[in-house]
CSV table of C-alpha atoms in Angstrom, one decimal:
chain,number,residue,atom,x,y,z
A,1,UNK,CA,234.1,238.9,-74.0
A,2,UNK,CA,234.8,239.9,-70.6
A,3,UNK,CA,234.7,243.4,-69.4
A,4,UNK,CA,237.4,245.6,-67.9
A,5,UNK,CA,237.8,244.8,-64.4
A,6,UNK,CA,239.6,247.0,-61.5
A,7,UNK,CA,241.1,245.5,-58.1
A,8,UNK,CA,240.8,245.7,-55.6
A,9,UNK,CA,237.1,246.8,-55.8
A,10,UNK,CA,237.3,248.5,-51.9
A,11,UNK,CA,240.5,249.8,-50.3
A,12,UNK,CA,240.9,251.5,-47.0
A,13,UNK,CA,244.0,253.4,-46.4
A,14,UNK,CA,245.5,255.8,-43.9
A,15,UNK,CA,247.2,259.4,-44.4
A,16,UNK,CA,250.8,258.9,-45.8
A,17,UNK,CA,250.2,255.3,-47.1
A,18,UNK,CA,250.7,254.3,-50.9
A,19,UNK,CA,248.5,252.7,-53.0
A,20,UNK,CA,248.2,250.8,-56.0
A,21,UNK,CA,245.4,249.8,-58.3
A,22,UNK,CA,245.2,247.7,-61.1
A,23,UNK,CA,243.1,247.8,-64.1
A,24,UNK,CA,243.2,244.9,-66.7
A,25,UNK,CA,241.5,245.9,-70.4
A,26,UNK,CA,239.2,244.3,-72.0
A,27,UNK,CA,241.4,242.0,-74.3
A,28,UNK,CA,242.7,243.6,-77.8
A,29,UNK,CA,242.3,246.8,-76.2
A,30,UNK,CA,245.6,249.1,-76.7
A,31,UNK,CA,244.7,252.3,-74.6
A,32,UNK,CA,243.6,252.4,-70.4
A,33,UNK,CA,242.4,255.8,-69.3
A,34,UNK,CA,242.0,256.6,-65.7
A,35,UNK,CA,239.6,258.7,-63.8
A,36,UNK,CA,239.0,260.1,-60.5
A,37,UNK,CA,235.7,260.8,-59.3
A,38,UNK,CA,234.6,262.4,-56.3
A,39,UNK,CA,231.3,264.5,-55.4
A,40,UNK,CA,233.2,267.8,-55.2
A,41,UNK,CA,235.0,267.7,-58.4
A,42,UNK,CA,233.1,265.2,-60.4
A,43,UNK,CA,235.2,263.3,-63.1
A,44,UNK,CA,238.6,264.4,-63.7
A,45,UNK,CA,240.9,262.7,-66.0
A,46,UNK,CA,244.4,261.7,-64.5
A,47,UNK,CA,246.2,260.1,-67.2
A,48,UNK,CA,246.1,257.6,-70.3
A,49,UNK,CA,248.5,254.9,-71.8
A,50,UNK,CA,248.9,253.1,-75.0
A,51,UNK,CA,251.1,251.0,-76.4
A,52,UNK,CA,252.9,251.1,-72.6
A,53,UNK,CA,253.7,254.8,-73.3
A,54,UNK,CA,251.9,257.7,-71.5
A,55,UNK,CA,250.3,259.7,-74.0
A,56,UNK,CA,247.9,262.3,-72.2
A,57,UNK,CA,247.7,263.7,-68.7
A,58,UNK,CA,245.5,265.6,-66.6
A,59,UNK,CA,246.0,268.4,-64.1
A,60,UNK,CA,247.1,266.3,-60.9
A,61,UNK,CA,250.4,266.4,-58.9
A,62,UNK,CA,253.3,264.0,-59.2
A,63,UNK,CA,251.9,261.3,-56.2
A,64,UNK,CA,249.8,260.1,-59.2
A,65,UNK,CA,251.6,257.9,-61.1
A,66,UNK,CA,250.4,255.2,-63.4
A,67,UNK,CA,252.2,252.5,-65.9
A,68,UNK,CA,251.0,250.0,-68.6
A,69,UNK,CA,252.5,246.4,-69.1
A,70,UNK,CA,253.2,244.9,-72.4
A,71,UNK,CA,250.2,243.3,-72.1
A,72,UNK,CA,248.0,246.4,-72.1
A,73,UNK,CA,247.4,245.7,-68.5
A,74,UNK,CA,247.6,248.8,-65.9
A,75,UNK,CA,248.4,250.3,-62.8
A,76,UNK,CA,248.1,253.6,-60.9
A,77,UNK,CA,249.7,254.6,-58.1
A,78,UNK,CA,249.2,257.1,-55.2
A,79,UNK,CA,251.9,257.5,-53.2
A,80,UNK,CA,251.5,260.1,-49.5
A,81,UNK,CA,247.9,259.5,-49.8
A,82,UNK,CA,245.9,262.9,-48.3
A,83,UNK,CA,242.0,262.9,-46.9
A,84,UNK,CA,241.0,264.0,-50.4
A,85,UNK,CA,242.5,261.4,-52.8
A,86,UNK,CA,239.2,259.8,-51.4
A,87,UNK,CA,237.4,258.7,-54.2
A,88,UNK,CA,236.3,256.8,-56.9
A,89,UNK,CA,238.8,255.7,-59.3
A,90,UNK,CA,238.3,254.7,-62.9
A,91,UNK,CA,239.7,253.0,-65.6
A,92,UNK,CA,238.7,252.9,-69.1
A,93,UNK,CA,239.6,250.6,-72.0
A,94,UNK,CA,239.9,251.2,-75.8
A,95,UNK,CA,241.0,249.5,-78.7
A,96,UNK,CA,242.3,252.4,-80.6
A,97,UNK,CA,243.7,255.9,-80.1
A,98,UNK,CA,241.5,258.6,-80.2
A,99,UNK,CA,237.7,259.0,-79.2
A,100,UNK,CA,236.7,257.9,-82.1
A,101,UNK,CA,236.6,254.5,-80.9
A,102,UNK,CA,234.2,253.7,-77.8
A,103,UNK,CA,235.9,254.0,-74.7
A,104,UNK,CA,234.5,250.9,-71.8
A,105,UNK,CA,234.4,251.6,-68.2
A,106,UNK,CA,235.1,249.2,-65.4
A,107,UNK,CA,233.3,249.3,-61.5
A,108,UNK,CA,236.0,251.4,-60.4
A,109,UNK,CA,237.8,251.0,-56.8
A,110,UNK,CA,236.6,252.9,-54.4
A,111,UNK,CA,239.5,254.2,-52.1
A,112,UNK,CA,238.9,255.7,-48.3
A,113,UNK,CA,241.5,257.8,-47.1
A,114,UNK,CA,241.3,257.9,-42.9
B,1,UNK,CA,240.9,273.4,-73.3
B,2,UNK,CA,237.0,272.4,-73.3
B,3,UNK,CA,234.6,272.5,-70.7
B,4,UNK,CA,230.9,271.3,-70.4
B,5,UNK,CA,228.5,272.4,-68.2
B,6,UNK,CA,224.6,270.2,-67.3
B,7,UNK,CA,222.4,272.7,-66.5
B,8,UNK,CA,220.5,270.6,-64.2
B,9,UNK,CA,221.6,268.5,-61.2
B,10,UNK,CA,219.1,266.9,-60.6
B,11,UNK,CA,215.8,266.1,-62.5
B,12,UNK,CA,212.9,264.3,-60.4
B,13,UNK,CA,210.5,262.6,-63.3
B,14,UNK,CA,207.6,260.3,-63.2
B,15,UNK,CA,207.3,257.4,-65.1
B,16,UNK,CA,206.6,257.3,-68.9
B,17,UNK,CA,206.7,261.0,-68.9
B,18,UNK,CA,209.5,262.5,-71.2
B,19,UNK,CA,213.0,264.0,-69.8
B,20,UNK,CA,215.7,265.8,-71.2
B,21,UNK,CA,218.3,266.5,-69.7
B,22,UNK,CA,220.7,269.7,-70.8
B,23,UNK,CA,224.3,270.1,-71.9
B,24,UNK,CA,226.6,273.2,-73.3
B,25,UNK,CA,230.3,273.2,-73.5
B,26,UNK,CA,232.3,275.2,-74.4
B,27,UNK,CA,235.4,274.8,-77.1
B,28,UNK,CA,237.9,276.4,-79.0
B,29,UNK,CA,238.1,273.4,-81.2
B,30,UNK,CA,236.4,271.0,-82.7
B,31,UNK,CA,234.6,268.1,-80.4
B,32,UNK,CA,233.2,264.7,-80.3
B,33,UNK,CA,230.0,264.3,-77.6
B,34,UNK,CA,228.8,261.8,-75.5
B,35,UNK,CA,226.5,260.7,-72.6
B,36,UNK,CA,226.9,258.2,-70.6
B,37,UNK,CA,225.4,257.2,-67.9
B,38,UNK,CA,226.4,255.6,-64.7
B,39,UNK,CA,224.0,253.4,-62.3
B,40,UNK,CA,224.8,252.7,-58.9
B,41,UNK,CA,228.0,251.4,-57.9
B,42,UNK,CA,228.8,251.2,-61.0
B,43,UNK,CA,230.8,252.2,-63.8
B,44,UNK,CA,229.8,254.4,-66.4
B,45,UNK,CA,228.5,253.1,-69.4
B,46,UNK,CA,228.3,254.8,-73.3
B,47,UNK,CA,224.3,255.8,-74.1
B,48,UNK,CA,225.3,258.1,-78.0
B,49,UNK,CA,228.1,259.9,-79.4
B,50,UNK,CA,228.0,262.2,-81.9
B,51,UNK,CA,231.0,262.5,-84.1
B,52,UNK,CA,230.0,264.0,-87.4
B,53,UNK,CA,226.8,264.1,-89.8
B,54,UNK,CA,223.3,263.7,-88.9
B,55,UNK,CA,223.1,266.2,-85.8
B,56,UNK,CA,220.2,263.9,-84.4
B,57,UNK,CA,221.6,260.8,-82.8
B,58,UNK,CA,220.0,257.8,-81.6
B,59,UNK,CA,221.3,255.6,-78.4
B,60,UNK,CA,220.9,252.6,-76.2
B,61,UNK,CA,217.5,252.5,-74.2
B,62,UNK,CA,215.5,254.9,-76.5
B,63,UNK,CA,217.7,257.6,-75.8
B,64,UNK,CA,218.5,260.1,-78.5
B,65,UNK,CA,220.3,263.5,-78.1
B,66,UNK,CA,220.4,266.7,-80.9
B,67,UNK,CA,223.8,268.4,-81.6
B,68,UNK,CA,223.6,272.0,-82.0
B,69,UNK,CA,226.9,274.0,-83.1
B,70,UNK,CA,225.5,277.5,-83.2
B,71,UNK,CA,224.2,277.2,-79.3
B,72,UNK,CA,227.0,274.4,-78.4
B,73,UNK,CA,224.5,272.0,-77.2
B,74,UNK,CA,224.0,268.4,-76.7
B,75,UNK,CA,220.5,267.7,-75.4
B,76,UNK,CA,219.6,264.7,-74.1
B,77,UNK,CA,216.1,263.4,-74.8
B,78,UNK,CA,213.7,260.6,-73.7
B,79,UNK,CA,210.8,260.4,-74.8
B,80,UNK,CA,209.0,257.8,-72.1
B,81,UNK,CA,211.3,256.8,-69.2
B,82,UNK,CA,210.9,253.8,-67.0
B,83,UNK,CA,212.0,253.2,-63.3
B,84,UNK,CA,215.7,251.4,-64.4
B,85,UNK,CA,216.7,255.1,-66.1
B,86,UNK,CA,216.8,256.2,-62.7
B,87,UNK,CA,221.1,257.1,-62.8
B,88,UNK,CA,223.2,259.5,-63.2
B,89,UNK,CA,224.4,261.3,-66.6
B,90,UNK,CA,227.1,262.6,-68.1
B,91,UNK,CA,227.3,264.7,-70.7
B,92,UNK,CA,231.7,264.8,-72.0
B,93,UNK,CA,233.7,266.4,-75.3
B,94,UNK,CA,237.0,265.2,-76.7
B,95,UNK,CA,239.1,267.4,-78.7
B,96,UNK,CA,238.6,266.0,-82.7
B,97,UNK,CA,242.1,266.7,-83.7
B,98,UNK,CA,244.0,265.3,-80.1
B,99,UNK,CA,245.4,261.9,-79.8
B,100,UNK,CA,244.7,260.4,-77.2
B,101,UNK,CA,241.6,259.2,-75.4
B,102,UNK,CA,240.9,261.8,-73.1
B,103,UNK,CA,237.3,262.8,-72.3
B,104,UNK,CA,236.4,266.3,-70.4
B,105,UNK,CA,233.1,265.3,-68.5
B,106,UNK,CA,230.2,267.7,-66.6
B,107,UNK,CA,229.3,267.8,-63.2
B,108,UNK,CA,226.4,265.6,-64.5
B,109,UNK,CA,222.2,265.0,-63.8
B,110,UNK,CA,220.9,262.6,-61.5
B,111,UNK,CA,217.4,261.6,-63.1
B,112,UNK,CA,215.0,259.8,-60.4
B,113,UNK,CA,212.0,258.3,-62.4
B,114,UNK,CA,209.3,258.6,-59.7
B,115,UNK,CA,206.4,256.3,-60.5
């Protein structure tokens, strides 16, 4: 069974550029969690989706956006990007609802802000 | 809201001697614990959880962690570590009672096995 993959793996971007990132589940899994990492603030939950619908969402502003597809599929998007959306992002698959169920981790993308 | 605090940020250890690394957090409400652990450039990966029951749990890799309610502690334990544990930790809580997969995760512990 293949893992949860994230592209692109490596993105560079400027100040005031957009970005989107993609995270596709591992398959028969309903719910794709995303994380940011970074050294200062360690890992912070942004937001979750199952089932297409938003269901839980952390404490960032409104340039973070995300969305599922119908086929569990899912992307988040940055939009203005600052210095410190620099980061590590993550994405996490799981087949159910709640915590109960293991949640998977793909590499992450890595995004450079200049 | 939950938070969880590792004790330790780093933890330099020589091989095949025994680590443990510390966790508290801190809840109004029930929680479900984990570690994971992440190796580099990587993502993170699920070592134990503890949901309910035995308060001793067993992992991947020999790794085994004790749940304690009254001190609100999750202790990770190894008893003999090799040179591939060398990673960083995480220690996280989930509300029991919340939909929803959100995980609240600690600064976490990077172990460097030294041999």
């Amino acid at each position: 069974k293949a893992g949860v993959t994230q592209t692109p793996r490596y993105l560079i971007k400027t100040r005031g550029q957009q970005v989107t990132l993609s995270c596709s589940p591992i398959s028969g899994h309903r719910s794709v969690s995303w994380y940011q990492q970074t050294p200062g603030q360690g890992l912070q939950f942004l937001f979750e989706y199952f089932s297409e619908t938003q269901r839980n969402k952390g404490n960032f502003p409104g340039r973070f956006s995300g969305r599922q597809f119908s086929n569990s599929r899912s992307e988040m998007n940055v939009s203005t990007l600052e210095l410190g959306d620099s980061a590590l992002y993550l994405c996490a698959s799981s087949v159910g609802g709640t915590t109960y169920n293991e949640q998977f981790f793909g590499p992450g993308t890595r995004l450079t802000v200049l | 809201a939950q938070s969880v605090t590792q004790l330790d940020s780093q933890v330099p250890v020589f091989e095949e001697a025994p680590v443990e690394l510390r966790c508290n957090y801190s809840s109004s409400v029930s929680v479900y614990l984990f570690w994971y652990v992440q190796y580099p450039n990587q993502g993170l990966q699920l070592l134990l959880k503890y949901l309910s029951g035995s308060t001793l749990v067993k992992g991947i890799n020999g790794f085994e962690a004790e749940f304690n309610k009254s001190q609100t502690s999750f202790h990770l334990r190894k008893p003999s570590v090799h040179i591939s544990d060398t990673a960083e930790y995480f220690c996280a809580v989930s509300d029991e009672r919340a939909a929803g997969n959100k995980l609240t995760f600690g600064g976490g512990t990077r172990v460097l096995v030294k041999p």
